Coordinates of C-alpha atoms and ligand atoms in Angstrom, one line a residue:
M1 CA -7.6 -43.3 69.1
P2 CA -7.2 -42.2 65.6
L3 CA -3.7 -42.1 63.5
W4 CA -3.5 -38.4 63.2
Q5 CA -3.7 -38.4 67.8
C6 CA -1.8 -41.9 67.7
L7 CA 1.5 -39.7 65.3
I8 CA 0.5 -36.5 67.7
Q9 CA 1.6 -38.2 71.6
R10 CA 4.0 -40.5 70.2
S11 CA 5.9 -37.9 68.9
K12 CA 5.4 -36.4 71.8
W13 CA 6.7 -39.1 73.6
V14 CA 9.9 -39.2 71.9
I15 CA 10.7 -35.6 72.9
A16 CA 9.8 -36.3 76.6
V17 CA 12.2 -39.5 76.4
V18 CA 14.6 -37.4 74.9
L19 CA 14.5 -34.2 77.3
Q20 CA 14.0 -36.8 80.2
A21 CA 18.0 -38.5 79.4
C22 CA 19.6 -35.1 78.9
G23 CA 18.6 -34.2 82.4
F24 CA 16.4 -31.6 80.8
L25 CA 13.3 -32.1 82.6
A26 CA 14.9 -32.7 86.1
W27 CA 16.4 -28.6 84.9
L28 CA 13.6 -27.0 84.3
R29 CA 11.0 -28.5 87.5
R30 CA 14.1 -27.7 89.0
W31 CA 13.9 -24.3 87.0
R32 CA 10.0 -23.8 87.9
A33 CA 10.5 -23.9 92.0
R34 CA 13.2 -21.4 91.9
R35 CA 10.8 -18.9 90.0
G36 CA 7.8 -20.2 92.5
E37 CA 6.2 -21.5 90.1
I38 CA 3.7 -24.2 91.5
P39 CA 2.0 -26.9 89.3
V40 CA -1.8 -27.9 90.3
L41 CA -3.4 -31.0 89.0
A42 CA -7.2 -30.8 89.2
L43 CA -8.5 -34.1 88.2
H44 CA -12.2 -35.5 89.1
R45 CA -13.1 -39.3 89.8
V46 CA -10.4 -42.3 89.6
G47 CA -12.2 -45.7 88.6
G48 CA -12.5 -48.3 85.5
S49 CA -9.7 -49.8 83.9
P50 CA -7.1 -48.8 81.6
E51 CA -9.3 -51.6 79.4
S52 CA -12.6 -49.8 80.4
R53 CA -12.2 -46.1 80.8
Q54 CA -15.0 -44.4 82.5
P55 CA -15.7 -40.3 81.7
Q56 CA -13.2 -37.8 83.1
A57 CA -11.9 -40.5 86.1
I58 CA -8.3 -42.2 86.4
P59 CA -7.6 -46.0 86.7
P60 CA -6.9 -46.4 90.2
Q61 CA -3.7 -48.8 89.0
V62 CA -2.4 -45.4 86.8
L63 CA -3.1 -43.4 89.9
R64 CA -1.1 -45.3 92.3
Q65 CA 2.0 -45.6 89.6
M66 CA 1.0 -41.7 88.5
I67 CA 1.7 -40.5 92.8
Q68 CA 4.5 -42.6 92.6
A69 CA 6.3 -41.0 89.6
L70 CA 5.5 -37.7 91.4
S71 CA 6.1 -38.2 95.0
Q72 CA 9.7 -38.8 94.4
R73 CA 11.0 -36.1 93.3
Y74 CA 8.3 -33.8 94.2
T75 CA 6.3 -33.3 97.3
I76 CA 3.3 -33.0 96.9
C77 CA 1.4 -30.8 99.5
S78 CA -1.5 -29.1 101.5
W79 CA -2.5 -26.0 99.6
E80 CA -0.7 -24.2 102.4
T81 CA 2.7 -24.9 102.2
C82 CA 2.3 -24.5 98.5
V83 CA 1.6 -20.9 99.3
R84 CA 4.6 -20.6 102.4
V85 CA 6.4 -22.2 99.5
A86 CA 5.4 -20.5 96.0
R87 CA 6.2 -17.1 97.9
S88 CA 9.3 -18.0 100.2
R89 CA 10.6 -19.5 96.0
D90 CA 11.9 -22.8 97.5
P91 CA 13.6 -25.0 94.8
H92 CA 12.9 -28.0 96.1
P93 CA 9.3 -28.6 93.6
H94 CA 7.0 -28.7 94.9
I95 CA 2.9 -29.9 94.0
A96 CA -0.4 -30.0 94.8
I97 CA -2.9 -31.7 93.9
T98 CA -7.0 -31.0 93.4
F99 CA -9.9 -33.5 93.2
D100 CA -13.1 -31.7 91.9
D101 CA -16.8 -33.1 92.3
G102 CA -17.4 -35.0 95.6
Y103 CA -17.4 -38.2 94.3
L104 CA -17.0 -41.7 96.9
D105 CA -14.2 -42.8 94.6
N106 CA -12.4 -40.0 95.6
A107 CA -12.0 -41.3 99.5
E108 CA -12.2 -44.8 98.5
W109 CA -8.8 -44.8 95.9
A110 CA -7.7 -41.3 95.2
W111 CA -7.0 -40.5 99.9
P112 CA -5.9 -44.4 100.6
I113 CA -3.4 -43.6 97.7
L114 CA -2.5 -40.3 98.0
R115 CA -1.8 -41.6 101.6
E116 CA 0.7 -44.6 100.8
A117 CA 3.0 -42.8 98.9
G118 CA 3.0 -40.2 102.3
A119 CA 1.1 -37.4 100.0
T120 CA -1.6 -35.0 100.4
G121 CA -4.7 -33.3 99.0
I122 CA -6.8 -31.0 98.1
F123 CA -11.0 -32.1 97.6
C124 CA -13.1 -29.9 96.2
V125 CA -16.9 -31.1 96.6
T126 CA -20.5 -30.3 95.2
T127 CA -22.2 -29.1 99.0
R128 CA -25.2 -31.0 98.0
F129 CA -24.3 -33.8 96.0
V130 CA -21.9 -34.8 99.3
D131 CA -24.8 -37.4 101.9
G132 CA -26.4 -38.5 98.3
V133 CA -28.9 -35.4 98.4
E134 CA -29.0 -34.5 95.0
P135 CA -26.9 -36.2 91.6
H136 CA -25.0 -34.2 90.1
W137 CA -27.0 -33.6 87.0
W138 CA -24.1 -34.4 84.0
D139 CA -25.5 -37.9 86.1
V140 CA -29.0 -37.5 85.4
I141 CA -28.0 -36.9 81.3
A142 CA -25.9 -39.1 81.4
A143 CA -28.3 -42.0 82.7
A144 CA -31.0 -40.9 80.3
Y145 CA -28.7 -41.1 77.4
R146 CA -27.1 -43.7 77.6
P147 CA -25.9 -45.4 74.8
T148 CA -28.0 -47.2 73.5
Q149 CA -26.5 -50.4 72.1
G150 CA -22.3 -50.9 72.2
P151 CA -20.0 -49.6 74.9
R152 CA -21.0 -47.3 77.7
F153 CA -18.3 -45.0 77.2
R154 CA -17.3 -44.1 73.7
L155 CA -13.6 -42.5 73.3
N156 CA -13.3 -39.2 71.6
R157 CA -11.1 -38.0 68.6
F158 CA -9.0 -37.2 71.1
G159 CA -8.9 -40.2 73.0
Q160 CA -10.8 -39.4 75.8
A161 CA -13.5 -41.3 77.3
T162 CA -17.4 -40.0 77.4
Y163 CA -20.8 -40.4 77.5
G164 CA -22.1 -40.9 74.6
A165 CA -22.0 -38.5 71.6
I166 CA -25.7 -37.4 72.8
A167 CA -24.7 -36.7 76.4
E168 CA -22.7 -34.7 75.8
G169 CA -24.2 -32.7 73.4
K170 CA -27.2 -32.1 76.3
I171 CA -24.5 -31.6 79.0
H172 CA -23.0 -29.2 76.8
R173 CA -26.0 -27.0 75.7
L174 CA -27.3 -27.4 79.0
K175 CA -23.6 -25.8 80.3
T176 CA -25.0 -21.9 78.1
L177 CA -28.1 -21.8 79.1
P178 CA -29.8 -20.6 82.8
S179 CA -29.4 -22.5 86.3
E180 CA -32.7 -22.0 86.5
Q181 CA -33.4 -23.7 83.1
L182 CA -30.3 -25.7 83.4
R183 CA -32.3 -26.8 86.8
Q184 CA -35.6 -27.4 85.6
N185 CA -33.9 -29.3 82.2
V186 CA -32.8 -31.8 84.4
A187 CA -35.3 -32.2 87.3
S188 CA -38.2 -32.6 83.9
L189 CA -35.6 -35.1 82.6
Q190 CA -35.1 -37.4 86.4
V191 CA -38.6 -37.6 86.5
A192 CA -39.4 -38.8 82.9
A193 CA -36.3 -41.5 83.9
A194 CA -37.6 -42.7 86.8
R195 CA -41.4 -43.3 85.1
D196 CA -39.4 -44.9 82.2
L197 CA -37.5 -46.7 84.4
T198 CA -34.6 -46.1 82.5
I199 CA -32.5 -44.9 84.3
E200 CA -29.8 -46.6 86.0
R201 CA -28.4 -46.4 89.9
L202 CA -26.2 -43.3 89.3
P203 CA -22.3 -42.4 90.7
V204 CA -22.5 -42.5 94.2
A205 CA -21.0 -38.8 96.4
M206 CA -18.4 -38.6 99.4
S207 CA -20.5 -38.5 103.5
W208 CA -19.5 -36.4 105.2
A209 CA -18.1 -38.3 107.4
E210 CA -15.5 -39.4 104.5
A211 CA -14.8 -36.2 104.4
R212 CA -14.3 -35.8 107.7
R213 CA -11.8 -38.5 108.7
M214 CA -10.4 -37.8 105.6
V215 CA -9.4 -33.6 107.1
E216 CA -8.1 -35.8 110.5
E217 CA -6.1 -37.7 108.1
G218 CA -4.6 -34.2 106.5
A219 CA -6.2 -34.3 104.2
D220 CA -7.8 -30.7 102.8
F221 CA -11.0 -29.6 102.0
G222 CA -12.7 -26.8 99.0
G223 CA -16.3 -25.9 98.3
H224 CA -17.0 -26.9 94.5
G225 CA -21.0 -25.0 94.9
L226 CA -24.1 -25.7 96.1
T227 CA -25.1 -28.5 93.7
H228 CA -22.2 -27.0 90.0
A229 CA -24.3 -24.8 88.8
I230 CA -22.8 -22.9 86.1
L231 CA -21.7 -19.9 87.9
T232 CA -20.9 -17.5 85.6
N233 CA -25.2 -18.3 84.1
C234 CA -27.0 -17.5 87.4
N235 CA -28.9 -14.1 88.8
D236 CA -27.0 -13.0 92.2
D237 CA -29.4 -14.3 94.4
E238 CA -27.8 -18.0 92.6
L239 CA -25.0 -17.1 92.9
A240 CA -25.2 -15.6 96.4
S241 CA -26.4 -19.0 97.4
E242 CA -24.7 -21.9 95.3
L243 CA -20.7 -20.2 96.8
K244 CA -22.0 -18.9 100.9
D245 CA -24.7 -21.4 101.5
C246 CA -21.4 -24.2 99.6
R247 CA -18.7 -22.5 102.0
E248 CA -21.3 -22.5 105.6
T249 CA -22.3 -26.3 104.6
L250 CA -18.3 -27.1 103.8
C251 CA -17.4 -25.2 108.1
R252 CA -20.6 -26.4 110.2
E253 CA -20.0 -30.3 108.0
L254 CA -15.7 -30.1 108.9
G255 CA -16.4 -28.1 112.0
R256 CA -12.7 -25.5 110.5
E257 CA -12.3 -23.3 108.2
I258 CA -12.6 -23.5 104.3
T259 CA -11.3 -20.3 102.2
I260 CA -10.2 -23.6 98.6
F261 CA -13.2 -23.2 95.9
A262 CA -13.0 -24.5 92.4
Y263 CA -15.0 -22.7 90.6
P264 CA -17.3 -25.6 89.1
N265 CA -16.2 -26.0 84.9
G266 CA -14.0 -23.5 85.7
D267 CA -15.7 -20.7 85.0
Y268 CA -15.7 -16.7 85.7
D269 CA -15.9 -14.2 85.6
D270 CA -15.9 -10.4 87.6
R271 CA -18.7 -10.4 89.5
V272 CA -18.3 -14.5 90.0
V273 CA -14.3 -14.0 91.6
A274 CA -15.6 -10.3 93.1
R275 CA -18.5 -12.7 95.4
T276 CA -16.2 -15.4 95.4
R277 CA -14.5 -13.0 97.9
H278 CA -17.7 -11.4 99.6
A279 CA -18.4 -15.5 101.0
G280 CA -15.1 -15.7 102.3
F281 CA -12.9 -17.7 100.0
R282 CA -8.9 -17.1 99.5
Y283 CA -7.7 -18.9 96.5
A284 CA -10.7 -19.7 94.0
F285 CA -9.0 -22.8 91.0
S286 CA -10.4 -22.5 87.2
I287 CA -9.5 -25.0 84.9
E288 CA -6.9 -22.4 82.7
R289 CA -3.3 -23.9 82.1
G290 CA -0.8 -22.7 84.0
Y291 CA 0.7 -22.6 87.3
Y292 CA -0.1 -20.8 90.8
T293 CA 2.6 -17.6 91.9
A294 CA 2.4 -16.1 94.6
A295 CA 2.2 -13.1 92.4
G296 CA -1.0 -14.7 90.7
D297 CA -4.1 -13.3 91.5
P298 CA -4.9 -16.4 94.0
L299 CA -9.4 -16.3 93.0
K300 CA -8.0 -17.1 89.6
I301 CA -5.6 -20.0 89.9
P302 CA -5.0 -22.1 86.9
R303 CA -4.7 -25.7 87.5
I304 CA -3.8 -28.7 84.7
M305 CA -6.3 -30.5 84.0
V306 CA -5.3 -34.2 84.1
S307 CA -6.8 -36.9 81.2
E308 CA -5.4 -39.9 79.3
P309 CA -3.8 -37.9 76.4
L310 CA -1.7 -36.5 79.4
Y311 CA -0.1 -39.2 80.9
S312 CA -1.0 -42.1 78.3
L313 CA 0.9 -43.3 75.5
N314 CA -2.5 -44.6 73.8
G315 CA -4.2 -44.9 77.4
C316 CA -4.3 -47.9 78.7
N317 CA -0.5 -47.4 79.6
F318 CA 1.0 -44.2 82.1
S319 CA 3.7 -42.6 80.6
W320 CA 7.1 -40.3 83.2
P321 CA 8.0 -38.6 80.7
L322 CA 4.7 -38.2 78.2
F323 CA 3.5 -36.6 81.9
E324 CA 6.8 -34.0 83.4
A325 CA 6.6 -32.6 80.1
E326 CA 3.2 -31.9 79.5
V327 CA 3.6 -31.1 83.8
L328 CA 6.4 -29.1 82.6
G329 CA 4.5 -26.9 79.5
V330 CA 7.1 -28.6 77.5
F331 CA 4.5 -28.6 74.3
E332 CA 3.4 -25.2 75.9
V333 CA 6.9 -24.4 75.3
L334 CA 8.1 -24.8 72.1
L335 CA 4.4 -24.6 69.9
W336 CA 1.4 -23.2 71.5
R337 CA 3.0 -20.4 73.1
R338 CA 4.5 -19.5 69.8
L339 CA 1.1 -20.0 67.9
R340 CA -0.4 -17.6 70.4
R341 CA 1.5 -15.0 69.7
R342 CA 0.7 -15.7 65.6
A343 CA -2.8 -15.6 66.7
Ligands
ZN401 ZN1 -17.2 -30.4 88.9

């Protein structure tokens, strides 16, 4: 981690420890609950270790510490409960935890850790990915453009694990292309990579059998697109299919009404929101920062993205005061809002 990032993290940690010691964080937690503001955390994968981190993944031991610390101060609840307590402004703090994409590690690690703590989670899955029908497109890119030398994953200037500059650049560019072009790019790359045998075994998805077991055990499920296309880049037919087919598959496979959706990459516009409603989803998560409230638009629910700098001082150890100060938006209030007002 670069020096400036270390200094920022350390300053935040000192502020968080002081605010915790004087009881401010506990007060702020209850204050947000009384205002009906529910934090919704957004996680993706569980894997790696504090020493060798993977992109978008939280190491299992760190997740366990995080969930245990959260469950001592919050009720980690189902989406139905979140909606109810936000409406009633229950003074007891509640929090929701979402996992996007549908990787197998959600079933193998995240769900058992949540259950151990008597908690539940919301799993938003890309339906074509489940059962390994097709890989997530960025996994194909990451495998094809993996660094030829040195470690497979690299840290960026914010201390976050990445697939390396070339793969990340390509993924970033593909996210801006019309959906059909993205598909063609990935398909041709997949053929070339398979021929050269440069493609490695891609990450594994959860199965419908696992998803059904989790539902029986109390997990919530939601949609995350049919192919994880960027919805704002889809034409009307593609958009309808990404939403409608995703929801129909989920309802059929899980044997229940599915009303929750998470926009792939957090991207939406007015057309996407209208089509999401039309497809039968009642709630949709973005990745804009904020809290769920009963008064907010249920199809533009903000979340708090959980990545290394949010919970760790040095990328290795979990720090509860730092994490809670971030979840409660202490640094946003202190700095960001002021800067935004000036901008
Ligand atoms: Zn996703």
